[in-house]
mmCIF file of C-alpha atoms in Angstrom:
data_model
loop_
_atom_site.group_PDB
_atom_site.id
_atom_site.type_symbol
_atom_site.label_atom_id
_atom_site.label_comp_id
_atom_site.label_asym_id
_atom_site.label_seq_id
_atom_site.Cartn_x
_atom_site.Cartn_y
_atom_site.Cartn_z
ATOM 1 C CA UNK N 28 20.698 8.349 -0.641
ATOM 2 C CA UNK N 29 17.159 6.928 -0.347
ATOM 3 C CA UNK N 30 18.382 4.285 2.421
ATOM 4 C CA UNK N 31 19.680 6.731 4.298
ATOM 5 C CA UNK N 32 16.770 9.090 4.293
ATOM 6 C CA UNK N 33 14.734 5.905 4.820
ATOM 7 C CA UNK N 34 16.654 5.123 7.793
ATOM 8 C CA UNK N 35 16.896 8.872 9.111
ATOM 9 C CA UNK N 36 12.710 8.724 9.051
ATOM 10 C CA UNK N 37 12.254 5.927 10.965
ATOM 11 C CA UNK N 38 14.827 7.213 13.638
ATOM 12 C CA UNK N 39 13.469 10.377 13.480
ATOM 13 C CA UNK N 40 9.589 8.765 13.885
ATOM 14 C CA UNK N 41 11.339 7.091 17.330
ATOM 15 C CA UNK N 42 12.962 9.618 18.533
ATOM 16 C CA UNK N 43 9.048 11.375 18.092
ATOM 17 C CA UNK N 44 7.550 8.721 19.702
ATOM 18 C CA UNK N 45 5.356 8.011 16.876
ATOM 19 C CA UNK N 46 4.948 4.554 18.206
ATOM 20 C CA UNK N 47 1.327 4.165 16.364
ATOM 21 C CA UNK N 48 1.662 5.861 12.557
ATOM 22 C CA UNK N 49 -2.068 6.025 12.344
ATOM 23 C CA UNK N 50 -2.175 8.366 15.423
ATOM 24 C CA UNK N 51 -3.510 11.768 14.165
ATOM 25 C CA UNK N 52 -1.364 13.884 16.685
ATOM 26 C CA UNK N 53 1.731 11.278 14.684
ATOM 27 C CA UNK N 54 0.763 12.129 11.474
ATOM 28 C CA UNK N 55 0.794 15.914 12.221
ATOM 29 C CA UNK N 56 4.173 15.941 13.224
ATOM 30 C CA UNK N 57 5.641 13.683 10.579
ATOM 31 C CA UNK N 58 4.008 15.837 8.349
ATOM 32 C CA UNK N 59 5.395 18.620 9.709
ATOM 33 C CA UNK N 60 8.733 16.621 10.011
ATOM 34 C CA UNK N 61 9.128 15.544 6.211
ATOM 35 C CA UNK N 62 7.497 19.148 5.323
ATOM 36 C CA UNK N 63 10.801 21.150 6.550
ATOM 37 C CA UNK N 64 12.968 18.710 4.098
ATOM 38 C CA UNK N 65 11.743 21.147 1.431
ATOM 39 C CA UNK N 66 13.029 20.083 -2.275
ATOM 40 C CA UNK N 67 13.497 17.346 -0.413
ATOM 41 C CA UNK N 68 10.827 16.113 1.138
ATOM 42 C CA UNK N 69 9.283 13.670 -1.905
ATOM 43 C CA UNK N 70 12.592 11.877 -1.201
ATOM 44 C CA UNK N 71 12.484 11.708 2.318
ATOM 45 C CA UNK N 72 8.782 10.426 1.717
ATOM 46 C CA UNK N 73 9.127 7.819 -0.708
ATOM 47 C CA UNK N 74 12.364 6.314 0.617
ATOM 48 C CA UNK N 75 10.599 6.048 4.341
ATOM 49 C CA UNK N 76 7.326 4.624 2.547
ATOM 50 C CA UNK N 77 9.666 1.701 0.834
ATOM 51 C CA UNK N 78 11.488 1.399 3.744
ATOM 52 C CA UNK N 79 7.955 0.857 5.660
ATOM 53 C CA UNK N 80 6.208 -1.435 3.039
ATOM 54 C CA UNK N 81 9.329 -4.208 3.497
ATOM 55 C CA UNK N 82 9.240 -3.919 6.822
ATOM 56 C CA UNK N 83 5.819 -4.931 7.210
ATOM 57 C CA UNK N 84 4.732 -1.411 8.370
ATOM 58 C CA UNK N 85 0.622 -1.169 7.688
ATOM 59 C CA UNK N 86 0.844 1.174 4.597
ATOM 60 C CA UNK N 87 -2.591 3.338 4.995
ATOM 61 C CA UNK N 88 -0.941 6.013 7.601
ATOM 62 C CA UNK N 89 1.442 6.580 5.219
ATOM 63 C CA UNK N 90 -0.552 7.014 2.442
ATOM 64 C CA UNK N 91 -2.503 9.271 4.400
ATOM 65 C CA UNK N 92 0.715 11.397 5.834
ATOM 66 C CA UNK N 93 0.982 11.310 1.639
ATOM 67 C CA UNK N 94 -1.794 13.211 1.213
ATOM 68 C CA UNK N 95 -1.574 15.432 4.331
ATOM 69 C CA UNK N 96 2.053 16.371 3.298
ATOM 70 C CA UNK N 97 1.583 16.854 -0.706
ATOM 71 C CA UNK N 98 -2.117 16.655 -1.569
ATOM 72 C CA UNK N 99 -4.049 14.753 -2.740
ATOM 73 C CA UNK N 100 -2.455 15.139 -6.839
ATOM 74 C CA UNK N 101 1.350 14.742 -5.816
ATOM 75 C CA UNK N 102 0.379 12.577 -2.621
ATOM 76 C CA UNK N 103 -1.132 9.735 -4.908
ATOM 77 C CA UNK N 104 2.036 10.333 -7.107
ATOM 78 C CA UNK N 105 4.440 9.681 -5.026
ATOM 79 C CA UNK N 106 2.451 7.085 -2.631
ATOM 80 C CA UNK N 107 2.039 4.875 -6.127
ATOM 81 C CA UNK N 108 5.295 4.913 -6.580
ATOM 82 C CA UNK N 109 6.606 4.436 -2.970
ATOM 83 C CA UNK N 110 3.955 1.539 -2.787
ATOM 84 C CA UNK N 111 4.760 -0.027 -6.096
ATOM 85 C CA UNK N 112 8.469 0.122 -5.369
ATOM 86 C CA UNK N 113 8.061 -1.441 -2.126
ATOM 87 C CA UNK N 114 6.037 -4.353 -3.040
ATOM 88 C CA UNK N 115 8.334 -4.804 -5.868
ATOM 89 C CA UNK N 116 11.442 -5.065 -3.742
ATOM 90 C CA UNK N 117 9.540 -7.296 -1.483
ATOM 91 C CA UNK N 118 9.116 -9.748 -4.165
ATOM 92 C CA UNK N 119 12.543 -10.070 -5.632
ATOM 93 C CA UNK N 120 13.816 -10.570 -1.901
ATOM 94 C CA UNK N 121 11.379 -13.486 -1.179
ATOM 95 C CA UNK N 122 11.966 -15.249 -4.728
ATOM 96 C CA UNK N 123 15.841 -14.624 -5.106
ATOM 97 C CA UNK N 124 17.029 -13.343 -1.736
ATOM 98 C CA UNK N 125 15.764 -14.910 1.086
ATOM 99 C CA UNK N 126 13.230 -17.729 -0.340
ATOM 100 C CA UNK N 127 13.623 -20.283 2.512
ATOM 101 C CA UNK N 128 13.046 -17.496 5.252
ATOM 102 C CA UNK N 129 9.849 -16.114 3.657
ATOM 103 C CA UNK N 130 8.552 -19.742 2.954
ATOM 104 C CA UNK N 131 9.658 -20.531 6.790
ATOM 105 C CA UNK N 132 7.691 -17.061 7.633
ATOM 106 C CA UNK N 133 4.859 -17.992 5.124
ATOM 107 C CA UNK N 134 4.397 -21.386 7.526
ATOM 108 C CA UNK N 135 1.802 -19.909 9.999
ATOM 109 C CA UNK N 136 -0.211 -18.756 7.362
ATOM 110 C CA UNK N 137 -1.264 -21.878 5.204
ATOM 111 C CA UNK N 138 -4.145 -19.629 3.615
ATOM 112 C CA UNK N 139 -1.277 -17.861 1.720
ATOM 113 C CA UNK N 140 -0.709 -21.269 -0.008
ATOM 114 C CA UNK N 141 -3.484 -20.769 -1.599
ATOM 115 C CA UNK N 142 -2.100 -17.495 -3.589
ATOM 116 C CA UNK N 143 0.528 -19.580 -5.014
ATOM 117 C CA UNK N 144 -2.134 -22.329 -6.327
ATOM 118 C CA UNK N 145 -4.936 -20.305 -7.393
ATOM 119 C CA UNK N 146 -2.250 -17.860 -9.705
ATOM 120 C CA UNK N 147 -0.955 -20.907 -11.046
ATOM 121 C CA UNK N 148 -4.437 -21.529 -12.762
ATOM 122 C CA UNK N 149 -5.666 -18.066 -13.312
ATOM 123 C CA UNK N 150 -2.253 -15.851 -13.451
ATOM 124 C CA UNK N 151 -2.377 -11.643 -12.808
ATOM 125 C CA UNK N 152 -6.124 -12.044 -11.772
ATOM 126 C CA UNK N 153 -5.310 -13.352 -8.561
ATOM 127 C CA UNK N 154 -2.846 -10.289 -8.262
ATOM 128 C CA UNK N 155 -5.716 -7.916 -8.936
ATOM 129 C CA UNK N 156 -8.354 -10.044 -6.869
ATOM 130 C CA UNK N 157 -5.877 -9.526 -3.433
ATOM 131 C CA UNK N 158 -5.347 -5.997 -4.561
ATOM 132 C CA UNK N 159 -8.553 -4.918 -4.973
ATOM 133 C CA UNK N 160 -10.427 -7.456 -2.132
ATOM 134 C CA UNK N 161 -8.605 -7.113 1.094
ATOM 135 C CA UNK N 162 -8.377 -11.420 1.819
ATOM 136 C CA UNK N 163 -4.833 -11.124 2.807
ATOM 137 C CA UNK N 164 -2.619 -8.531 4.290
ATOM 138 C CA UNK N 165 -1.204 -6.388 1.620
ATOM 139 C CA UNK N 166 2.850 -6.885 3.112
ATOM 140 C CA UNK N 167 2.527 -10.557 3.290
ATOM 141 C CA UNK N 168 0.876 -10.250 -0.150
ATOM 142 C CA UNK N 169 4.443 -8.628 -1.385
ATOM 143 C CA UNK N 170 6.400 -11.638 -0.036
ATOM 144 C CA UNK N 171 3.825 -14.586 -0.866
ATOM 145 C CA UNK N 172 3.607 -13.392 -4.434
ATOM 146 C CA UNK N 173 7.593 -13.839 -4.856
ATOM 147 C CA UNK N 174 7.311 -17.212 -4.024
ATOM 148 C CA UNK N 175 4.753 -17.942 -6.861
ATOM 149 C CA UNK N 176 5.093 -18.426 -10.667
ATOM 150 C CA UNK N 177 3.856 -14.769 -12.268
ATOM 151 C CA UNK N 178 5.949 -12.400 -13.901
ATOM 152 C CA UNK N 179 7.594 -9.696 -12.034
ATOM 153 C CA UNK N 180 6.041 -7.372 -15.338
ATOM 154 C CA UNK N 181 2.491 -8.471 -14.583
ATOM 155 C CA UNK N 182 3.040 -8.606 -10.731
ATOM 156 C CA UNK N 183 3.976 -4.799 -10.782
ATOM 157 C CA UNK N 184 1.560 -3.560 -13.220
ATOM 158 C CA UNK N 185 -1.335 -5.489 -12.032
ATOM 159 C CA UNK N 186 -0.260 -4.100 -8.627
ATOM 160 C CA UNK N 187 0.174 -1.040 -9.897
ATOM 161 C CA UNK N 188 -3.116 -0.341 -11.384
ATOM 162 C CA UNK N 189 -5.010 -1.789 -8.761
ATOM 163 C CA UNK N 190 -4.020 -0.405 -5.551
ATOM 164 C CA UNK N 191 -4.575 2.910 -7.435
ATOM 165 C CA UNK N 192 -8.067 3.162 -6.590
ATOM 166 C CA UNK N 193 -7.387 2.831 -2.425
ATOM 167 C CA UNK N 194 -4.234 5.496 -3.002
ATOM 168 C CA UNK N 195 -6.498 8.292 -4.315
ATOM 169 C CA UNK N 196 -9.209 7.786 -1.896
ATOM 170 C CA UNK N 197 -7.065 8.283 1.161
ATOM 171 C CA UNK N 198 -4.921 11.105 0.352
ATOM 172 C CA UNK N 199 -7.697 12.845 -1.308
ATOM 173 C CA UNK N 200 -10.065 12.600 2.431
ATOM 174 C CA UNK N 201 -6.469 13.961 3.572
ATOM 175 C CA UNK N 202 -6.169 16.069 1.026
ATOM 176 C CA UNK N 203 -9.290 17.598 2.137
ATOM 177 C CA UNK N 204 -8.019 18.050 5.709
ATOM 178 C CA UNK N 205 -5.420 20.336 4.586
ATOM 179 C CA UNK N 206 -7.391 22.234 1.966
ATOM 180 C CA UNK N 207 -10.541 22.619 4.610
ATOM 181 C CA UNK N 208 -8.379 24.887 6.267
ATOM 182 C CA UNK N 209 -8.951 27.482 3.509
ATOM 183 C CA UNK N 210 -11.456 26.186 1.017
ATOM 184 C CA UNK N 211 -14.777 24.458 2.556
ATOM 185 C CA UNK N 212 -16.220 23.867 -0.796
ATOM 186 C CA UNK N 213 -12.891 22.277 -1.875
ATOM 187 C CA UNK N 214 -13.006 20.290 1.245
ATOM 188 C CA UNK N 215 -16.438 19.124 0.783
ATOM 189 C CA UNK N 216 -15.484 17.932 -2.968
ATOM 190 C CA UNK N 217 -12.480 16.241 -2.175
ATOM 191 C CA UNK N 218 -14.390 14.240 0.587
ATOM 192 C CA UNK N 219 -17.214 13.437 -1.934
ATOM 193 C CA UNK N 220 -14.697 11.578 -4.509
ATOM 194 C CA UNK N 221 -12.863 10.062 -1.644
ATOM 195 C CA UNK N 222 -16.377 8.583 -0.037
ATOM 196 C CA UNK N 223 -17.557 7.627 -3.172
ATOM 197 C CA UNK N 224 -14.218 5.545 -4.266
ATOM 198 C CA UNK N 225 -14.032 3.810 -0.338
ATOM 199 C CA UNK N 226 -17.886 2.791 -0.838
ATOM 200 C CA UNK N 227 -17.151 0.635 -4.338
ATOM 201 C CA UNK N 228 -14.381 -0.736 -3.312
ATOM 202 C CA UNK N 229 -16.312 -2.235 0.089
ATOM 203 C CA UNK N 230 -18.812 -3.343 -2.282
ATOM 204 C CA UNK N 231 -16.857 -4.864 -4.273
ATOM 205 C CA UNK N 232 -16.085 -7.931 -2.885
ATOM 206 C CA UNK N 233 -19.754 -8.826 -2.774
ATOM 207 C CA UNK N 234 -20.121 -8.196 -6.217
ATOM 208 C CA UNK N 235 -17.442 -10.614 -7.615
ATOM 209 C CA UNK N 236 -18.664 -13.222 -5.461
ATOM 210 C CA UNK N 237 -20.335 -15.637 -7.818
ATOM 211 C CA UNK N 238 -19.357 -13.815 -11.176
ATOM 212 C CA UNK N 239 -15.302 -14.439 -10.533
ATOM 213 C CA UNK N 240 -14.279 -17.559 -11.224
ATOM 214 C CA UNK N 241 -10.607 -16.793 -10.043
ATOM 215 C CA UNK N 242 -11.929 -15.399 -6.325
ATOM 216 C CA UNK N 243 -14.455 -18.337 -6.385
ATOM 217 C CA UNK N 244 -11.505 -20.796 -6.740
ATOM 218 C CA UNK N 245 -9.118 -18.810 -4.176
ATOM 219 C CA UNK N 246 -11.451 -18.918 -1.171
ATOM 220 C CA UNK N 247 -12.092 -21.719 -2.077
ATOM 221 C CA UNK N 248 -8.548 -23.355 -2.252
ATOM 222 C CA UNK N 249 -7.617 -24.878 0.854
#
């Protein structure tokens, strides 16, 4: 059921034109597209988020359209688990589905050898380092980290855990687009925690620089 609706919201994103997901004008009508599935529409969501995520789709519009659709309470819900389910399918199809096409697709990007040596020596903290610190695309991140030697456990619950922070910031600032249409103080709130949760996280890679040993090694990798 989820394949299909996946497959039904990409044809139906085509047949919008929503050529560009992080388009506002896109997101409005996708959001008014998934909206009219009703019951339905956390389905239709997660299973076109998945779909997205293995495809190498960039993730943030549709964490946004998360937001817009649901809030920002059910939004991060159901983003989490769209996100966490795509990144986990990702990784069981690179280490036993398709391991010599992701290594052959992995080629052009010799920094992303340096994932597999640096979690070698210092395990889930790599996972959390890439989650949280954005050194490599979060997609390729999905693949590269099936090819390595961690856990699927500690893949997905390090992943888990620390894209969380990113996934409430952006649908609660589009959370707040929906809920300045009838509450300005509500608005104004929501934007507050979202600010204040995008401005640590760009601070934080200058603040483990120096006082990680695990991002010190895998920058410094080659």
């Amino acid at each position: 059921m989820i394949g299909l609706v996946a497959i039904a919201l990409v044809v139906a994103g085509r047949a919008l034109g929503v050529t560009s997901l992080g388009r506002l004008d896109n997101l409005a009508r996708l959001r008014e597209w998934i909206a009219a599935f009703g019951p339905w529409a956390p389905v239709v969501f997660v299973g076109g988020y998945v779909a997205a995520v293995i495809a190498f789709v960039p993730a943030l519009p549709l964490t946004l359209l998360g937001g817009l659709v649901f809030g920002p309470i059910a939004g991060t819900v159901y983003a989490s688990i769209a996100s966490t389910t795509g990144a986990a399918l990702a990784f069981l199809v690179a280490r036993y589905a398709a391991r010599d096409a992701v290594e052959r697709w992995m080629a052009p990007y010799p920094a992303l050898g340096r994932i597999d040596r640096a979690t070698a020596r210092h395990g889930w903290r790599i996972v959390m380092i890439t989650r949280l610190v954005p050194i490599f695309p979060f997609n390729l991140q999905n693949y590269a980290y099936g090819l390595t030697s961690i856990s699927l456990g500690a893949y997905l619950v390090t992943s888990f855990v620390c894209m969380l922070p990113a996934t409430v910031a952006y649908t609660v600032a589009a959370g707040a687009v929906v809920a300045g249409a009838w509450d300005v103080r509500r608005m104004i709130l929501l934007l507050a925690v979202a600010g204040v949760l995008l401005v640590a996280l760009s601070l934080l890679p200058r603040w483990l620089r120096g006082r990680s040993a695990a991002l010190d090694d895998l920058l410094r990798t080659g």
